[in-house]
XYZ file of C-alpha atoms in Angstrom:
119
model
C 0.000 0.000 0.000
C 2.890 2.366 0.741
C 4.176 1.921 -2.794
C 0.762 2.917 -4.110
C 0.740 5.966 -1.844
C 4.054 6.986 -3.402
C 2.420 6.623 -6.851
C 4.659 3.692 -7.793
C 3.882 0.148 -8.892
C 2.618 -1.795 -5.866
C 4.504 -4.922 -6.962
C 8.020 -3.650 -7.708
C 8.003 -0.072 -6.371
C 9.944 1.218 -9.382
C 7.439 1.692 -12.227
C 5.002 4.580 -12.436
C 1.430 3.817 -11.397
C -0.115 6.800 -13.185
C -0.218 7.717 -16.867
C -1.793 11.096 -16.055
C -3.065 13.096 -13.097
C -5.393 10.329 -11.883
C -5.379 7.996 -14.890
C -3.852 4.648 -13.966
C -1.342 3.246 -16.471
C -2.247 0.040 -18.283
C 0.786 -1.829 -16.923
C 3.992 -1.244 -14.988
C 6.871 -0.200 -17.235
C 9.360 -2.064 -15.017
C 7.783 -5.391 -13.996
C 4.826 -5.554 -16.396
C 2.108 -5.866 -13.725
C -1.279 -5.344 -15.380
C -3.187 -2.492 -13.706
C -6.340 -2.750 -15.844
C -8.248 -4.750 -13.222
C -8.130 -2.077 -10.529
C -11.398 -0.722 -9.146
C -10.277 2.572 -7.625
C -13.024 4.722 -9.085
C -15.262 6.341 -6.473
C -13.456 5.769 -3.173
C -10.421 8.088 -3.642
C -12.502 11.301 -3.827
C -14.367 10.282 -0.676
C -11.109 9.563 1.163
C -9.675 12.875 -0.036
C -12.720 14.857 1.097
C -12.729 13.038 4.439
C -9.066 13.797 5.157
C -9.047 17.381 3.854
C -12.258 18.159 5.718
C -10.988 16.687 8.970
C -7.852 18.817 8.740
C -9.334 22.061 7.391
C -12.422 22.367 9.598
C -10.555 22.173 12.943
C -8.039 24.704 11.597
C -10.882 27.004 10.576
C -12.523 26.667 13.977
C -9.226 27.332 15.767
C -8.603 30.418 13.618
C -12.126 31.644 14.364
C -11.597 31.204 18.095
C -8.129 32.772 18.151
C -8.449 35.667 15.690
C -12.162 36.045 14.822
C -11.506 36.978 11.167
C -14.396 38.201 9.002
C -16.343 35.489 7.196
C -15.257 36.750 3.757
C -11.594 36.541 4.733
C -12.045 33.008 6.039
C -13.686 32.005 2.777
C -11.003 33.720 0.688
C -8.183 31.977 2.555
C -9.603 28.527 3.296
C -11.211 27.799 -0.073
C -7.964 27.881 -2.098
C -6.125 25.965 0.622
C -8.754 23.214 0.626
C -8.849 23.056 -3.186
C -5.067 22.754 -3.460
C -4.957 20.151 -0.684
C -7.649 18.072 -2.403
C -5.900 18.424 -5.775
C -2.605 17.224 -4.317
C -4.105 14.403 -2.275
C -6.408 12.810 -4.856
C -3.700 10.901 -6.787
C -2.088 9.824 -3.520
C -5.337 8.364 -2.187
C -6.038 6.678 -5.534
C -2.550 5.162 -5.570
C -2.999 3.958 -2.005
C -6.283 2.294 -2.881
C -4.746 0.544 -5.904
C -1.889 -0.585 -3.641
C -4.392 -1.890 -1.096
C -6.258 -3.785 -3.811
C -2.993 -5.324 -5.027
C -1.891 -6.285 -1.494
C -5.217 -8.027 -0.836
C -5.347 -9.618 -4.321
C -8.661 -7.916 -5.051
C -10.333 -7.505 -8.453
C -7.784 -7.946 -11.265
C -4.851 -8.553 -8.922
C -5.859 -12.089 -7.944
C -3.026 -13.827 -9.775
C 0.488 -14.467 -8.495
C 2.321 -11.144 -7.927
C 4.716 -10.067 -10.667
C 7.261 -8.481 -8.329
C 7.977 -11.370 -5.997
C 5.130 -10.780 -3.552
C 6.890 -8.730 -0.864
C 4.806 -5.733 0.090
């Protein structure tokens, strides 16, 4: 799973997992592991929203308690921060989910691992 979080092939840890921002490559360029069976479609956005929300909301509440900034200023500062955080985290959460699927031999990863099996 850690290899997926680092956006690398979950089997060998060397090949790239992504062919684009969140588009999974068809196969690993290093070990040849087929990624086409993954099912990381809807869960990564939910994980991203959950994590970003659980970090941003307490920070917003703490800032409100400590400094009492105007609502417009809070919106102007927190909205871009949350958008950037979600943008940066989405491929990481998708890679982690693909790594988790590979580690548990779920969906298209049910065959013998291509990279020797050590996670």
